[in-house]
Amino acid sequence: MTTTDTSTTTGTATPELVVLLDEDGQAVGTADKAGVHDADTPLHLAFSCYLFDDAGNVLVTQRALHKRTFPGVWTNSCCGHPAPGERLEDAVRRRVEQELGTTVTDLRLVLPRFRYRAEQDGVVENEMCPVFVGSVPGAASQTVSADPDEVGDVRWEPWLPFRAAVLDGTRAVSAW
C-alpha cells in the first residue's frame, strides 16, 4: 500500500502520509493517512506524548467529537504520525505546536517499542507508537490554545491520581 505525491500544478493538496511498518518495526512504504484507518488498518508508525507542567500535573486532552477515529475519547496530551523521513522528536514538537499552540521542553522517549491495536465503531488503530514525556514550563499560567479540529477539551490533572485511576480502571482513556 504505497502511495505517491498526488499534488499537481493545479493546487491539489499533497496528502498527509503515514509510514507503514513490518512486524519488526521497519519502514516498508507509505499510505495516505485519510484512507489508512479502517477495519483492516495496516501497522504504521505513530507517537504519543504526555506533557507536564512545573507542578507535576499532566495535560490530558479529549479528541474532537467530529474526528473519524476515536471521537470524544480522553487521551494523552498529544499524538500523531511522523511524516516519512521526519525524526520522531521533530514530529512530536510539530504536533504539540499545531494541536495545542504551545512548545515542549525536556522531551524524552520513555517507551520506545510501545505497540497497540484498538478498535472503536469498526475503525482500527494498529500502531507502533513510541511514548514521549515533556515539559511545558510555566504551564499553570499558560493558556493552551487547542485546535478544535483535533481537540475537544483539555485539562491539567495531578499525575498520581490520574495514573492511579487509569491503572485501576476507573478512568477511561485511549489505548495509546
mmCIF file of C-alpha atoms in Angstrom, residues 42-171:
data_model
loop_
_atom_site.group_PDB
_atom_site.id
_atom_site.type_symbol
_atom_site.label_atom_id
_atom_site.label_comp_id
_atom_site.label_asym_id
_atom_site.label_seq_id
_atom_site.Cartn_x
_atom_site.Cartn_y
_atom_site.Cartn_z
ATOM 1 C CA PRO A 42 -2.027 -1.787 8.431
ATOM 2 C CA LEU A 43 0.700 -1.447 11.070
ATOM 3 C CA HIS A 44 2.104 2.076 10.921
ATOM 4 C CA LEU A 45 4.264 4.481 12.903
ATOM 5 C CA ALA A 46 2.781 6.959 15.370
ATOM 6 C CA PHE A 47 3.767 8.618 18.639
ATOM 7 C CA SER A 48 2.168 9.523 21.948
ATOM 8 C CA CYS A 49 3.238 12.380 24.229
ATOM 9 C CA TYR A 50 2.369 13.317 27.799
ATOM 10 C CA LEU A 51 3.095 16.908 28.816
ATOM 11 C CA PHE A 52 3.697 18.031 32.395
ATOM 12 C CA ASP A 53 3.667 21.474 33.981
ATOM 13 C CA ASP A 54 6.042 22.762 36.661
ATOM 14 C CA ALA A 55 3.732 21.452 39.426
ATOM 15 C CA GLY A 56 3.724 17.878 38.064
ATOM 16 C CA ASN A 57 0.258 17.996 36.510
ATOM 17 C CA VAL A 58 -0.316 16.141 33.252
ATOM 18 C CA LEU A 59 -2.209 17.668 30.342
ATOM 19 C CA VAL A 60 -4.932 15.315 29.121
ATOM 20 C CA THR A 61 -6.994 16.018 26.029
ATOM 21 C CA GLN A 62 -10.332 14.897 24.686
ATOM 22 C CA ARG A 63 -10.335 14.098 20.987
ATOM 23 C CA ALA A 64 -12.667 16.316 18.962
ATOM 24 C CA LEU A 65 -16.145 14.848 18.630
ATOM 25 C CA HIS A 66 -16.076 15.013 14.810
ATOM 26 C CA LYS A 67 -12.816 13.029 14.413
ATOM 27 C CA ARG A 68 -13.155 9.842 12.374
ATOM 28 C CA THR A 69 -11.037 7.783 14.748
ATOM 29 C CA PHE A 70 -11.925 7.537 18.422
ATOM 30 C CA PRO A 71 -14.025 10.736 18.654
ATOM 31 C CA GLY A 72 -14.571 12.119 22.158
ATOM 32 C CA VAL A 73 -12.068 9.772 23.790
ATOM 33 C CA TRP A 74 -9.901 11.218 26.574
ATOM 34 C CA THR A 75 -6.255 10.599 25.871
ATOM 35 C CA ASN A 76 -2.681 11.787 26.254
ATOM 36 C CA SER A 77 -1.580 15.385 25.686
ATOM 37 C CA CYS A 78 -0.795 14.912 22.002
ATOM 38 C CA CYS A 79 -0.440 12.115 19.484
ATOM 39 C CA GLY A 80 0.145 11.843 15.794
ATOM 40 C CA HIS A 81 2.162 10.398 12.955
ATOM 41 C CA PRO A 82 5.626 11.421 11.791
ATOM 42 C CA ALA A 83 5.948 12.243 8.113
ATOM 43 C CA PRO A 84 8.179 9.961 6.029
ATOM 44 C CA GLY A 85 11.788 10.780 6.937
ATOM 45 C CA GLU A 86 10.815 13.020 9.882
ATOM 46 C CA ARG A 87 12.543 12.378 13.215
ATOM 47 C CA LEU A 88 10.049 11.323 15.905
ATOM 48 C CA GLU A 89 11.158 14.135 18.236
ATOM 49 C CA ASP A 90 10.568 16.692 15.483
ATOM 50 C CA ALA A 91 7.108 15.238 14.794
ATOM 51 C CA VAL A 92 6.182 15.462 18.478
ATOM 52 C CA ARG A 93 7.272 19.100 18.682
ATOM 53 C CA ARG A 94 5.426 19.917 15.431
ATOM 54 C CA ARG A 95 2.165 18.332 16.552
ATOM 55 C CA VAL A 96 2.301 19.853 20.069
ATOM 56 C CA GLU A 97 2.581 23.282 18.475
ATOM 57 C CA GLN A 98 -0.135 22.572 15.870
ATOM 58 C CA GLU A 99 -2.641 20.900 18.207
ATOM 59 C CA LEU A 100 -2.024 22.772 21.453
ATOM 60 C CA GLY A 101 -0.410 26.048 20.410
ATOM 61 C CA THR A 102 2.471 25.563 22.822
ATOM 62 C CA THR A 103 6.040 24.297 22.880
ATOM 63 C CA VAL A 104 7.612 21.379 24.672
ATOM 64 C CA THR A 105 10.942 21.221 26.515
ATOM 65 C CA ASP A 106 12.823 18.334 28.099
ATOM 66 C CA LEU A 107 11.331 15.899 25.590
ATOM 67 C CA ARG A 108 12.284 12.321 26.475
ATOM 68 C CA LEU A 109 11.454 8.963 24.915
ATOM 69 C CA VAL A 110 10.187 6.654 27.697
ATOM 70 C CA LEU A 111 8.597 3.694 25.868
ATOM 71 C CA PRO A 112 10.401 3.198 22.544
ATOM 72 C CA ARG A 113 8.680 -0.055 21.485
ATOM 73 C CA PHE A 114 5.083 0.503 22.633
ATOM 74 C CA ARG A 115 2.652 -1.120 20.223
ATOM 75 C CA TYR A 116 -1.104 -1.488 20.357
ATOM 76 C CA ARG A 117 -4.182 -2.352 18.358
ATOM 77 C CA ALA A 118 -7.559 -0.865 19.283
ATOM 78 C CA GLU A 119 -10.971 -0.765 17.661
ATOM 79 C CA GLN A 120 -13.934 1.574 18.011
ATOM 80 C CA ASP A 121 -17.036 1.558 15.831
ATOM 81 C CA GLY A 122 -15.344 -0.552 13.143
ATOM 82 C CA VAL A 123 -12.267 1.684 12.891
ATOM 83 C CA VAL A 124 -8.984 0.077 13.908
ATOM 84 C CA GLU A 125 -5.788 1.691 15.129
ATOM 85 C CA ASN A 126 -2.745 -0.542 14.606
ATOM 86 C CA GLU A 127 0.361 1.358 15.580
ATOM 87 C CA MET A 128 3.904 1.114 16.767
ATOM 88 C CA CYS A 129 3.658 4.156 18.995
ATOM 89 C CA PRO A 130 6.758 5.303 20.912
ATOM 90 C CA VAL A 131 5.739 7.267 24.015
ATOM 91 C CA PHE A 132 7.363 10.564 24.992
ATOM 92 C CA VAL A 133 7.118 12.840 28.014
ATOM 93 C CA GLY A 134 7.921 16.520 28.010
ATOM 94 C CA SER A 135 7.517 19.732 29.949
ATOM 95 C CA VAL A 136 5.579 22.896 29.326
ATOM 96 C CA PRO A 137 7.335 25.390 31.613
ATOM 97 C CA GLY A 138 5.060 27.894 33.273
ATOM 98 C CA ALA A 139 2.020 25.967 32.035
ATOM 99 C CA ALA A 140 -0.022 26.793 35.124
ATOM 100 C CA SER A 141 -0.210 30.371 33.880
ATOM 101 C CA GLN A 142 -0.095 29.478 30.195
ATOM 102 C CA THR A 143 -3.240 29.091 28.158
ATOM 103 C CA VAL A 144 -3.253 26.086 25.886
ATOM 104 C CA SER A 145 -4.691 27.081 22.539
ATOM 105 C CA ALA A 146 -6.147 23.791 21.337
ATOM 106 C CA ASP A 147 -7.003 23.299 17.675
ATOM 107 C CA PRO A 148 -10.758 22.482 17.616
ATOM 108 C CA ASP A 149 -10.250 20.232 14.583
ATOM 109 C CA GLU A 150 -8.160 17.958 16.812
ATOM 110 C CA VAL A 151 -9.058 18.637 20.449
ATOM 111 C CA GLY A 152 -12.468 18.951 22.105
ATOM 112 C CA ASP A 153 -11.270 19.763 25.620
ATOM 113 C CA VAL A 154 -8.097 19.951 27.712
ATOM 114 C CA ARG A 155 -7.421 19.521 31.434
ATOM 115 C CA TRP A 156 -4.365 19.752 33.649
ATOM 116 C CA GLU A 157 -4.682 16.947 36.215
ATOM 117 C CA PRO A 158 -2.461 15.872 39.101
ATOM 118 C CA TRP A 159 -0.347 12.977 37.789
ATOM 119 C CA LEU A 160 -0.572 10.497 40.662
ATOM 120 C CA PRO A 161 -4.409 10.444 40.942
ATOM 121 C CA PHE A 162 -4.721 10.360 37.135
ATOM 122 C CA ARG A 163 -2.268 7.445 36.896
ATOM 123 C CA ALA A 164 -3.969 5.536 39.722
ATOM 124 C CA ALA A 165 -7.420 5.944 38.161
ATOM 125 C CA VAL A 166 -6.172 4.725 34.776
ATOM 126 C CA LEU A 167 -4.447 1.712 36.330
ATOM 127 C CA ASP A 168 -7.438 0.701 38.470
ATOM 128 C CA GLY A 169 -9.849 1.124 35.550
ATOM 129 C CA THR A 170 -11.946 3.941 36.995
ATOM 130 C CA ARG A 171 -10.651 6.423 34.399
#
